[in-house]
Coordinates of C-alpha atoms and ligand atoms in Angstrom, one line a residue:
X1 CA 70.1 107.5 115.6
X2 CA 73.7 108.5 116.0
X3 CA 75.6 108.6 112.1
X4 CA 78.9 109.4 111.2
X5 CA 80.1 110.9 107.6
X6 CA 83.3 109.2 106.2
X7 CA 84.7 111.0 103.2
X8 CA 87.2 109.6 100.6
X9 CA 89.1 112.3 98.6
X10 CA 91.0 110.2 95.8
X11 CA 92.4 110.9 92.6
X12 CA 89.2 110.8 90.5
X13 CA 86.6 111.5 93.0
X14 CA 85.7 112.2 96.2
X15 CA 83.1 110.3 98.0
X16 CA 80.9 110.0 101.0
X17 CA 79.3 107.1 103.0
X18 CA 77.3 107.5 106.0
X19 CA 76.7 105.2 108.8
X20 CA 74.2 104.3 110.9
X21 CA 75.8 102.8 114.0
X22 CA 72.3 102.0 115.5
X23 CA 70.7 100.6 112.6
X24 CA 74.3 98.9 111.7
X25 CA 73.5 100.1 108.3
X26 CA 74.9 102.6 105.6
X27 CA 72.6 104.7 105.2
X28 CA 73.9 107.0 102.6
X29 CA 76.7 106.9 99.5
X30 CA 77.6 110.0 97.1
X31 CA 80.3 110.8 94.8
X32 CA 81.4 113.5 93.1
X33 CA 83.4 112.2 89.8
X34 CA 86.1 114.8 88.9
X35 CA 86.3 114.8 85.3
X36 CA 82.6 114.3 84.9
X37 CA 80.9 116.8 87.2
X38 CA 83.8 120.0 87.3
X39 CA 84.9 120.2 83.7
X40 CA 85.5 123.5 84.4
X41 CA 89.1 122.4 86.2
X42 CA 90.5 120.7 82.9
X43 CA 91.4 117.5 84.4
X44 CA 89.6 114.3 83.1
X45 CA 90.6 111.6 85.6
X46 CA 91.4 114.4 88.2
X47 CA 95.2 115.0 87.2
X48 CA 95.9 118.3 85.5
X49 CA 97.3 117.8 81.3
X50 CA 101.4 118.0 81.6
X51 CA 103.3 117.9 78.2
X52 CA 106.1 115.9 80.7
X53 CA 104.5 112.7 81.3
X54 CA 106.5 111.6 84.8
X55 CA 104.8 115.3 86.0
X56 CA 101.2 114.9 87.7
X57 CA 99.7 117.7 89.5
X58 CA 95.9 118.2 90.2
X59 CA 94.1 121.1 91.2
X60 CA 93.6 121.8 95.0
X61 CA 90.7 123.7 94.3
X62 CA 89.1 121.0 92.4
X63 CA 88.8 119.4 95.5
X64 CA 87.2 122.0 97.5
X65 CA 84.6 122.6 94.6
X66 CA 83.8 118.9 95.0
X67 CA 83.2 118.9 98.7
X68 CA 80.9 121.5 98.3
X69 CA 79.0 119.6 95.5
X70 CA 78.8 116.4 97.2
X71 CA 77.8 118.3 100.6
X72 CA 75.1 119.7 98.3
X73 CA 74.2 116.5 96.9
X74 CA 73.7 114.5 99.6
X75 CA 71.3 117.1 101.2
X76 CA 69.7 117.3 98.0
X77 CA 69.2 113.4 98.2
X78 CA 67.6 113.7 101.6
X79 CA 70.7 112.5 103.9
X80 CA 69.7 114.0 107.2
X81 CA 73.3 115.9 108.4
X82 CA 72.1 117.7 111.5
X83 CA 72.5 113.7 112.8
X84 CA 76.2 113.4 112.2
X85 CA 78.2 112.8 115.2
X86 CA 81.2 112.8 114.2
X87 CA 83.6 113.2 110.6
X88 CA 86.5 111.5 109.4
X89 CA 87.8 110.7 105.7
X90 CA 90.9 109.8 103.9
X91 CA 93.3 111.4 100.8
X92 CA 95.2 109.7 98.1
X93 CA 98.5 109.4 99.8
X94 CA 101.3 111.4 99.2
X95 CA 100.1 114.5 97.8
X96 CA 100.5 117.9 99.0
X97 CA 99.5 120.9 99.2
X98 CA 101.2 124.2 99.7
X99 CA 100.0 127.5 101.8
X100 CA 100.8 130.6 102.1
X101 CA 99.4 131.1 105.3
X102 CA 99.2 128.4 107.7
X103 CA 95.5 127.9 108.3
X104 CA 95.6 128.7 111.9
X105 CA 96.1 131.6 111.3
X106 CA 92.6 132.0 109.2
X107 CA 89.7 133.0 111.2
X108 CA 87.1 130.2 110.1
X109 CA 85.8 130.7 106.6
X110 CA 83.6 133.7 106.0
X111 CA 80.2 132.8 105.0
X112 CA 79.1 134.9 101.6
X113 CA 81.7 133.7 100.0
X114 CA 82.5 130.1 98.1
X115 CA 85.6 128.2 99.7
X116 CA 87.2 127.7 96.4
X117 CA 87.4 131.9 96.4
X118 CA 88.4 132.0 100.3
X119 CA 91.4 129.3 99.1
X120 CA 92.5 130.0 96.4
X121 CA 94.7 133.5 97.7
X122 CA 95.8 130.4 100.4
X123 CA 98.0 128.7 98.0
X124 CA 101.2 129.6 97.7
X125 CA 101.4 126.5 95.0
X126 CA 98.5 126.7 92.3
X127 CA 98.4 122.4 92.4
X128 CA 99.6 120.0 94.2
X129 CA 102.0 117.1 93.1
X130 CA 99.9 113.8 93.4
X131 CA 101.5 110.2 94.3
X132 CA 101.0 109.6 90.3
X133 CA 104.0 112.3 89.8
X134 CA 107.2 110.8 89.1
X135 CA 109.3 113.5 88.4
X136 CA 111.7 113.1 91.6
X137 CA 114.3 110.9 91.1
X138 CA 117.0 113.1 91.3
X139 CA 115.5 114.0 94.6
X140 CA 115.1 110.9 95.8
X141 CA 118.8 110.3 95.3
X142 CA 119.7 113.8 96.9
X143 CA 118.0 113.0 100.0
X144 CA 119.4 109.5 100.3
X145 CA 122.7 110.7 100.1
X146 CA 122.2 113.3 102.7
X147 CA 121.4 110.8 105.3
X148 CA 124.0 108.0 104.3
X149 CA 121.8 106.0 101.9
X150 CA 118.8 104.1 100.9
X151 CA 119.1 101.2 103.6
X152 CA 119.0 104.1 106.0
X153 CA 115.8 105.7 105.0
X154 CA 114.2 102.1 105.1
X155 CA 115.3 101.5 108.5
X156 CA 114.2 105.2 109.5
X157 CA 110.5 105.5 107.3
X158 CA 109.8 101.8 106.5
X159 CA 110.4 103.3 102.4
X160 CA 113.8 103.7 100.9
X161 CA 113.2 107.6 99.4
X162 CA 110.6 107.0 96.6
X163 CA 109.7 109.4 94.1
X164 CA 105.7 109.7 94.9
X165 CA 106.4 110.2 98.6
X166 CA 106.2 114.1 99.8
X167 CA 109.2 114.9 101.1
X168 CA 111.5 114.3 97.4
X169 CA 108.3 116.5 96.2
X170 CA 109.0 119.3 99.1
X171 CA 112.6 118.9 97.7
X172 CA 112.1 119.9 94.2
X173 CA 109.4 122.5 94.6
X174 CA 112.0 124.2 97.1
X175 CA 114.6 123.9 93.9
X176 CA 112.4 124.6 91.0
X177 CA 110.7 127.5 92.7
X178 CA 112.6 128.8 95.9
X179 CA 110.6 131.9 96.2
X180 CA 107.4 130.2 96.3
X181 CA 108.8 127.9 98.8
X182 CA 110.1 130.3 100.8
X183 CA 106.7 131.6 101.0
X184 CA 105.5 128.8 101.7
X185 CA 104.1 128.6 105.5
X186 CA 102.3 125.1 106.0
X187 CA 102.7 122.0 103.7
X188 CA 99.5 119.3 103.7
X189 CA 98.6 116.0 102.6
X190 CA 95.5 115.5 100.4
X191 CA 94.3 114.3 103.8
X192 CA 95.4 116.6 106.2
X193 CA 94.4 119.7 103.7
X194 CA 90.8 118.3 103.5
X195 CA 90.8 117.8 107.5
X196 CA 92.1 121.6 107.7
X197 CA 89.7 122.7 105.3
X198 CA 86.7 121.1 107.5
X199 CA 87.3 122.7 110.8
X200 CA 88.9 125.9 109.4
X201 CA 92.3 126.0 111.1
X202 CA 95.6 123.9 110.8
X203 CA 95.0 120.0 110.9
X204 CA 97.9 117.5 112.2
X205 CA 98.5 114.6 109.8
X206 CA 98.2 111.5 111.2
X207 CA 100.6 108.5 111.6
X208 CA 98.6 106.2 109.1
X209 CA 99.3 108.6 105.8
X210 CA 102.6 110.7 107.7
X211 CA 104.3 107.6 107.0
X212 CA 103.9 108.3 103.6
X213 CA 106.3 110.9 103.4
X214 CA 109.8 110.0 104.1
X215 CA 110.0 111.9 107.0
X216 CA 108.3 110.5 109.7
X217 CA 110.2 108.0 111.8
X218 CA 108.6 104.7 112.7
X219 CA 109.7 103.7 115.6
X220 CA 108.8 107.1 117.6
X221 CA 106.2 108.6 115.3
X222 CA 108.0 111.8 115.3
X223 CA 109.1 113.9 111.9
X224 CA 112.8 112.8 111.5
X225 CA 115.4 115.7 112.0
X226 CA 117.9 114.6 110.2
X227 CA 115.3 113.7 106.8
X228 CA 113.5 116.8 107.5
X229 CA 116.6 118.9 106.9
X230 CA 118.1 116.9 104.6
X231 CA 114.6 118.0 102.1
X232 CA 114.5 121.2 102.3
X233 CA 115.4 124.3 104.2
X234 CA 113.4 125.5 106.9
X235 CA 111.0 122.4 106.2
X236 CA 110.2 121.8 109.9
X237 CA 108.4 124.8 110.7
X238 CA 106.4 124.3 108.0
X239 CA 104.6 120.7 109.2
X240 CA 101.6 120.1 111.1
X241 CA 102.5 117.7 113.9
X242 CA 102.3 114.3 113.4
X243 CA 99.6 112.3 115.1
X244 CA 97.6 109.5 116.0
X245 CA 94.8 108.4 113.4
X246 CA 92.1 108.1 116.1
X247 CA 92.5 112.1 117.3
X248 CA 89.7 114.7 117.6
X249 CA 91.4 117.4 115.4
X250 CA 88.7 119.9 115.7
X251 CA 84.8 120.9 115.3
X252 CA 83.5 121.9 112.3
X253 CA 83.8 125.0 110.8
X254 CA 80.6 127.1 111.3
X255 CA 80.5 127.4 107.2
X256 CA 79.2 123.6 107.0
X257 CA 76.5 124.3 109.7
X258 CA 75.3 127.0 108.5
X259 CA 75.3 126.1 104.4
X260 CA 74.8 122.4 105.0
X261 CA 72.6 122.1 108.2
X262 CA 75.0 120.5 110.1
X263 CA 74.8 120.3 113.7
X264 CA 77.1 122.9 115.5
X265 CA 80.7 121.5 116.9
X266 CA 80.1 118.2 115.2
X267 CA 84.2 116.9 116.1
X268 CA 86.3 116.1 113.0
X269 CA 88.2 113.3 113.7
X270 CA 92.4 113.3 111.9
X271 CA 92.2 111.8 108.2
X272 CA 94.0 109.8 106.7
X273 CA 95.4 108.0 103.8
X274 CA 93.0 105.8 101.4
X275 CA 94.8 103.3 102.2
X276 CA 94.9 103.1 105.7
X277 CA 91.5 103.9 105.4
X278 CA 90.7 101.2 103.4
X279 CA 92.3 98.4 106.0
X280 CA 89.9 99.6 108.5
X281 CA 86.6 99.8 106.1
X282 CA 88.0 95.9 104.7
X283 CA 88.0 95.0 108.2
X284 CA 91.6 93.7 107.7
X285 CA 92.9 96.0 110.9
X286 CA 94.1 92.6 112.6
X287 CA 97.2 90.5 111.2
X288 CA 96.3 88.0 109.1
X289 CA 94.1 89.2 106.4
X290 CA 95.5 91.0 102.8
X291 CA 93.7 93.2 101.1
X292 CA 94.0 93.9 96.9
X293 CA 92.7 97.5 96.2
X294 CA 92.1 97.6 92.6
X295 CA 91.6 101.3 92.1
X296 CA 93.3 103.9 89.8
X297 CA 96.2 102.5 91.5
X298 CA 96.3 98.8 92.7
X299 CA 97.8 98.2 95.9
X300 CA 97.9 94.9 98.1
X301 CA 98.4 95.5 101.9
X302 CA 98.3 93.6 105.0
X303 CA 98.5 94.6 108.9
X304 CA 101.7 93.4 110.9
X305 CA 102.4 93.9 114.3
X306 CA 106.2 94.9 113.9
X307 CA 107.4 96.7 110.6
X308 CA 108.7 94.5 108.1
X309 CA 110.2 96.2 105.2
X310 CA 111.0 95.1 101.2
X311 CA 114.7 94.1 100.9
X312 CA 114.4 95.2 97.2
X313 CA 112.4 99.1 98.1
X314 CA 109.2 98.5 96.4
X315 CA 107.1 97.7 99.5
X316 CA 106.4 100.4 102.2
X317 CA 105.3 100.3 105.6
X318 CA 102.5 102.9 106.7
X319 CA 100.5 103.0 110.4
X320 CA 97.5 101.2 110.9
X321 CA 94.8 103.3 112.3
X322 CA 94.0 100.8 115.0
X323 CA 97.5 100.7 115.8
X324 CA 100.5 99.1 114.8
X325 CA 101.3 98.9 111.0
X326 CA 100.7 98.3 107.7
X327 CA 102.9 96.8 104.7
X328 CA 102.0 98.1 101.0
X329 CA 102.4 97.7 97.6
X330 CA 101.5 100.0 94.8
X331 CA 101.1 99.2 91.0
X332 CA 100.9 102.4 89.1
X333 CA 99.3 100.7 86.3
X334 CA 96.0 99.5 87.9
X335 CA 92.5 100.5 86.4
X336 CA 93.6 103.4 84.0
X337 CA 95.7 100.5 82.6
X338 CA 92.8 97.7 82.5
X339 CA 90.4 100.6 80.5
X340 CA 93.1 101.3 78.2
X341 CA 93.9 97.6 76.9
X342 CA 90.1 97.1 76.7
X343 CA 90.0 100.5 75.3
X344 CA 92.9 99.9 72.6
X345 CA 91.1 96.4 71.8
X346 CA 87.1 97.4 71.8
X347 CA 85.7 95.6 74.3
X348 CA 83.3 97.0 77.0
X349 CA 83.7 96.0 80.4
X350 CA 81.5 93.3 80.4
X351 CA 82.7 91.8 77.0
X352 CA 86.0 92.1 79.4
X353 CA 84.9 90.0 81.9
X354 CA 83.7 87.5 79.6
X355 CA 86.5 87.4 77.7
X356 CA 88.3 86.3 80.9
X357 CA 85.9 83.8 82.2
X358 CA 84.5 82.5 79.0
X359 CA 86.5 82.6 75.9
X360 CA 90.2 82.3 77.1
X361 CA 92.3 79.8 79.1
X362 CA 94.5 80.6 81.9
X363 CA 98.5 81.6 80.8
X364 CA 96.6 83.0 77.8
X365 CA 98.3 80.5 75.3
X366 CA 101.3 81.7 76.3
X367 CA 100.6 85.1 75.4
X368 CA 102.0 87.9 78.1
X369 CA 100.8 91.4 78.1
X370 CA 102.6 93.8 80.8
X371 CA 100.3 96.5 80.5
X372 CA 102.7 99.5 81.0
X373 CA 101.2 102.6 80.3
X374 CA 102.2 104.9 83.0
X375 CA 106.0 104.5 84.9
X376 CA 105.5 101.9 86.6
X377 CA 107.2 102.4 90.3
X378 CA 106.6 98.1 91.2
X379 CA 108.9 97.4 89.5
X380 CA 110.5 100.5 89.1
X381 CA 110.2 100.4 85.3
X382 CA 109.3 103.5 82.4
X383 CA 108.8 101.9 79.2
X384 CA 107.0 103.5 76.6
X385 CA 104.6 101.1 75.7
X386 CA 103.1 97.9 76.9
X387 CA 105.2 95.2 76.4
X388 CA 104.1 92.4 74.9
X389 CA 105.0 89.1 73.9
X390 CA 103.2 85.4 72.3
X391 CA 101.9 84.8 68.9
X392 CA 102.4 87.2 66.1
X393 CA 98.4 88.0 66.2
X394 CA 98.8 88.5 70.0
X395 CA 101.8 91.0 69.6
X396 CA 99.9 92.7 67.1
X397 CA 96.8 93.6 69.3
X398 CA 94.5 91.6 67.2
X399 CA 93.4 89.1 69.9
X400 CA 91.0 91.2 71.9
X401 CA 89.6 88.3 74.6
X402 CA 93.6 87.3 75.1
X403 CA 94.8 90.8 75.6
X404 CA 91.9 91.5 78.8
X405 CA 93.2 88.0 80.3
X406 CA 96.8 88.4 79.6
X407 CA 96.8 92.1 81.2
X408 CA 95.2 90.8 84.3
X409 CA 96.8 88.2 84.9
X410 CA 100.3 89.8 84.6
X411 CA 99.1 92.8 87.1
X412 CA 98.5 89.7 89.2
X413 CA 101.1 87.8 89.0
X414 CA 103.4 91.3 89.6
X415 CA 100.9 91.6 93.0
X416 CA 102.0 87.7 94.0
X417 CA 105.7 88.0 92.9
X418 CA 106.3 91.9 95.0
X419 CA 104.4 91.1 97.7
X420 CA 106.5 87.6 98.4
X421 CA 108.4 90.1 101.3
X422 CA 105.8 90.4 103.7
X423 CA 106.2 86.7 104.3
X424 CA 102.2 85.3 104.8
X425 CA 101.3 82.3 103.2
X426 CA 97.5 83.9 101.6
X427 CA 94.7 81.6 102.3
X428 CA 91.9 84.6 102.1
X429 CA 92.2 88.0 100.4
X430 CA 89.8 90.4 100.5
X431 CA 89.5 92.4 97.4
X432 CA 88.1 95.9 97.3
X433 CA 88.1 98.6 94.7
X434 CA 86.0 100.0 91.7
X435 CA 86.9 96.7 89.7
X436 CA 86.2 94.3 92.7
X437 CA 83.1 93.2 91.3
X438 CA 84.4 92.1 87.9
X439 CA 84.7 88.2 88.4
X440 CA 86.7 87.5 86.1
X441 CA 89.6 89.3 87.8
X442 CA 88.8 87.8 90.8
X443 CA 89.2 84.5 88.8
X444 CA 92.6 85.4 87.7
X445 CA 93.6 86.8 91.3
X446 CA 92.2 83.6 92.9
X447 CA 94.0 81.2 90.7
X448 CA 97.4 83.3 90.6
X449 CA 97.6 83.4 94.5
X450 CA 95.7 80.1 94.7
X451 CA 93.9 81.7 97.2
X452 CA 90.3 82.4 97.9
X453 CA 89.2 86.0 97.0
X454 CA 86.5 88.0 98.8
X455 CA 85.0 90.9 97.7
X456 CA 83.0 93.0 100.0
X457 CA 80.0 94.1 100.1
X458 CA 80.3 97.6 100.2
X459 CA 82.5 99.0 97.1
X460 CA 84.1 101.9 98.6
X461 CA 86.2 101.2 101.4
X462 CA 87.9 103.7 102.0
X463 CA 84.9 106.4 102.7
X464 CA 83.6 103.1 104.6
X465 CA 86.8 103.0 106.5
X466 CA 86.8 106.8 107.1
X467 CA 83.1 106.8 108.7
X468 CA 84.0 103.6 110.9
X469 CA 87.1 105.7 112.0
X470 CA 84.9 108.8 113.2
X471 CA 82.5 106.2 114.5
X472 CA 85.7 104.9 116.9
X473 CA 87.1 107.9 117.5
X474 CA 83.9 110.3 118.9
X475 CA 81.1 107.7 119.5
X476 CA 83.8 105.1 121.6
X477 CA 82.9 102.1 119.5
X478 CA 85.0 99.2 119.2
X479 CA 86.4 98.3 115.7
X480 CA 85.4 94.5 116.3
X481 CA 81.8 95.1 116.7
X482 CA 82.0 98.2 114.4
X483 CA 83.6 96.2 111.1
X484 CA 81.5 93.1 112.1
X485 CA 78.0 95.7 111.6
X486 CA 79.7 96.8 108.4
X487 CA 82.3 95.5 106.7
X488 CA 80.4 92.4 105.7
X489 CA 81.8 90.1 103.3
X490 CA 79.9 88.4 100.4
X491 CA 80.3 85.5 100.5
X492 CA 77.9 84.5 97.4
X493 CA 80.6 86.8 95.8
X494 CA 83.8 84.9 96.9
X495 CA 85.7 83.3 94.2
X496 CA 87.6 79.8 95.2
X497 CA 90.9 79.0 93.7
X498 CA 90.9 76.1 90.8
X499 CA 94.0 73.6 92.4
X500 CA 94.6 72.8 88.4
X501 CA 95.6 76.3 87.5
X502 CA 98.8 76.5 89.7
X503 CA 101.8 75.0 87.8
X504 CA 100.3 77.1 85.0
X505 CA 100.6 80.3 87.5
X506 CA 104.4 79.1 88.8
X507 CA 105.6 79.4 85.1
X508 CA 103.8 82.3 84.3
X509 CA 105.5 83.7 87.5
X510 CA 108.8 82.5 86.7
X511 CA 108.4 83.8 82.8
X512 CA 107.0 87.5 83.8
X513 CA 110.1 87.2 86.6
X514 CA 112.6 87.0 84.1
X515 CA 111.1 89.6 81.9
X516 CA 110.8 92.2 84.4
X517 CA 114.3 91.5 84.9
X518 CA 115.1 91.9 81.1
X519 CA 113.8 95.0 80.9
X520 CA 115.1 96.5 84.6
X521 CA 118.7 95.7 83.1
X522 CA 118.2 97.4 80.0
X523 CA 116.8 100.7 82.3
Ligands
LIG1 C1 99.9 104.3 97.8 C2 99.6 105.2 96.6 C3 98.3 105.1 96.0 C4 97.4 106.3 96.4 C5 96.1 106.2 95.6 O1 101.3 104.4 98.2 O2 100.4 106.0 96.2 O3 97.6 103.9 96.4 O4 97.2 106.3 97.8 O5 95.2 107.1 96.0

């Protein structure tokens, strides 16, 4: 039966799923968890200690060490690989990586030797700046200047220059360290290196996650002359093309077949961004439908035919892998933040959830917690703590059940309130994401947007999203009849809004609205 490997490379993990598109059934699911299984690369939650908090860099290496784990440990768990047809995956966006060489000029990999020792003389940057890294501003504002200002850089990338996005990165690795730039031969994304790495030589980056950059221009899918020279010097030589998600990029490299017992030439199809990814695995591909990803980040996105961008910057428009486009939010402070409130006040994550559906009320007694650990980028905020604001008690972190529903339901109503711009009334959201299963968020979700939430049944989109894609793209399957065999929704899981909540969620709204606002004037 024909099965296709979909692989998820994300800030804390990387994962794999692998479909059977004759059975209609996932046949397989592995991850390998960063901080838990490779101590050895000093990064719990996968991003490298940095005494400068708005600085976030993992290791690339890490990542490499991981794929040959989890190739490992799916053998090991009896997933059969010599019937994979085809691969795809997907990064965390934004990241990069920087060579030395390009990688086609590498001859394949060399079998007696590990990857992570055949990469590592490669990098021409020891780790890679992650979309967590913040430390760009100056950049950002550089760039936009360059090309006659923000509004422009909307109209050209669907983003107005943002500090997470590669090319402000590019920028200040070519100021901080000019000779390593200048060294510097080929510049990946998370998912472009991962791709490369796969069929040993140079893979192009695809429209999904390229967008991702502030250099690709929309409206031809090309890398923007004037942006690419406004970043750095010399930049453009240094790219892989840009191009479409569904593209063969390559067979795999004869290292996997022979270590792993793949079969030989099994075709690598482009990867690309989680999530892009993740709109396809969601089966969302189609106008129509949002998606809330709650995941180290938390991001909301929805598929639109023509790109719509956020008058106020905070939205961004990436490609759909079916075609077309994609509009996206991302909230910096998504699970990390959720673990450390619970964290900060003991509770356990199902004492969480229970405090949430059981032993509060919704608006918290007026109680509001905007859980602000890391710099925020929606809104663009860096505060040093969470903010807080009710009852003495409350402000004094004493009321454990409040706190868990007081810091979801302010990440929600932030979701409701910056996603406004893409202009769809909500009836259904699907929700997806490591804390997707936790009802009482979806409680809080459902009643902020007063629309029905449904989680699906399958917990990793993204490496779902990423198999379906390789699926599409060698075995010519439709994504209709592909995401109807596999992105099944549960519908015993779905979580109906409560009507009586909603002039409780409007003030809420309008209180957290003048907050942010408080605090954005004081930045
Ligand atoms: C999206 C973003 C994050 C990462 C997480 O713009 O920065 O969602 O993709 O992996």
């Amino acid at each position: 039966m024909p099965q296709y490997l979909g692989l998820d490379s994300s800030t804390q993990s990387l994962s794999a799923t692998v479909i059977d598109t004759g059975r209609g059934a996932v046949v397989a699911e592995e991850s390998v968890v960063f901080g838990r299984d490779l101590p050895e690369f000093g990064a719990p939650n996968g991003v490298l200690p940095n005494a400068d908090p708005a600085v976030k860099h993992s290791d690339p290496l890490m990542w490499i060490a991981a794929l040959e784990r989890l190739l490992e440990q799916l053998r090991a768990r009896g997933a059969d690989l010599a019937a994979i047809r085809g691969i795809s995956g997907a990064g965390q966006q934004h990241g990069s990586v920087y060579l030395a060489r390009s990688l086609a000029s590498i001859d394949g990999w060399r079998k007696d030797q590990s990857l992570v020792d055949q990469v590592r003389p490669l990098l021409s940057r020891p780790t890679a700046p992650i979309w967590m890294d913040s430390a760009t501003s100056a950049e950002c504002e550089e760039i936009g200047a360059a090309i006659g200002g923000q509004a422009r850089a909307v109209a050209v990338t669907g983003s107005r220059m943002i500090e997470r996005f590669t090319g402000p990165q590019i920028r200040r690795f070519s100021k901080l360290e000019p000779a390593a730039y200048a060294q510097t031969a080929e510049i990946h994304l998370v998912s472009s290196f991962m791709a490369s790495i796969l069929v040993g030589t140079t893979a192009p980056i695809d429209l999904g996650d390229g967008a991702g950059m502030n250099l690709l221009e929309l409206a031809t899918g090309t890398w923007h002359p004037g942006l690419v020279e406004a970043t750095a010097p010399g930049l453009d030589a240094k790219l892989p093309r840009p191009m479409a998600s569904a593209t063969v990029v390559g067979e795999l490299a004869d290292y996997f077949v022979s270590r792993y017992g793949f079969s030989p030439r099994t075709p690598v199809v482009a990867f690309t961004g989680d999530n892009p990814s993740s709109l396809v695995g969601m089966g969302a591909t189609d106008p129509g439908t949002a998606v809330v990803s709650l995941g180290t980040s938390d991001t909301v996105f929805a598929a639109m035919s023509a790109p719509r961008t956020d008058p106020r910057g905070f939205g961004h428009v990436f490609g759909n892998p079916a075609g077309g486009f994609l509009s996206l939010i991302c909230f910096a402070n998504g699970s990390l933040a959720r673990e450390r409130v619970a964290q900060r006040v003991g509770l356990d994550w199902p004492a969480f959830e229970r405090a949430i559906l059981e032993e509060t009320r919704p608006g918290s007694d007026g109680n509001v917690l905007l859980p602000l650990f890391e710099p925020e980028m929606t809104p663009r905020l860096r505060v040093p703590e969470p903010v807080l604001a009710g009852t003495p008690e409350f402000v004094a972190w004493r009321q454990p059940a409040l706190a868990a529903r007081a810091t979801v339901e302010a990440q929600a109503v932030s979701m409701r309130l910056h996603s406004a711009w893409i202009g769809q009334r909500l009836e259904r959201v699907l929700v997806t994401g490591g804390a997707s299963r936790n009802r009482g968020i979806l409680r809080v979700l459902a009643d902020v947007f007063q629309a029905e939430m449904q989680p699906l049944s399958v917990a990793n989109s993204s490496a779902l999203g990423a198999a379906v894609r390789a699926a599409h793209a060698v075995g010519g399957l439709g994504f209709d009849a592909l995401q109807r065999a596999f992105s099944a929704r549960d519908a015993s899981l779905a979580v109906a809004p409560d009507p009586t909540t909603a002039a409780t969620y409007d003030a809420l709204a309008a209180r957290i609205a003048g907050m942010i606002a408080e605090l954005e004037a004081k930045a």
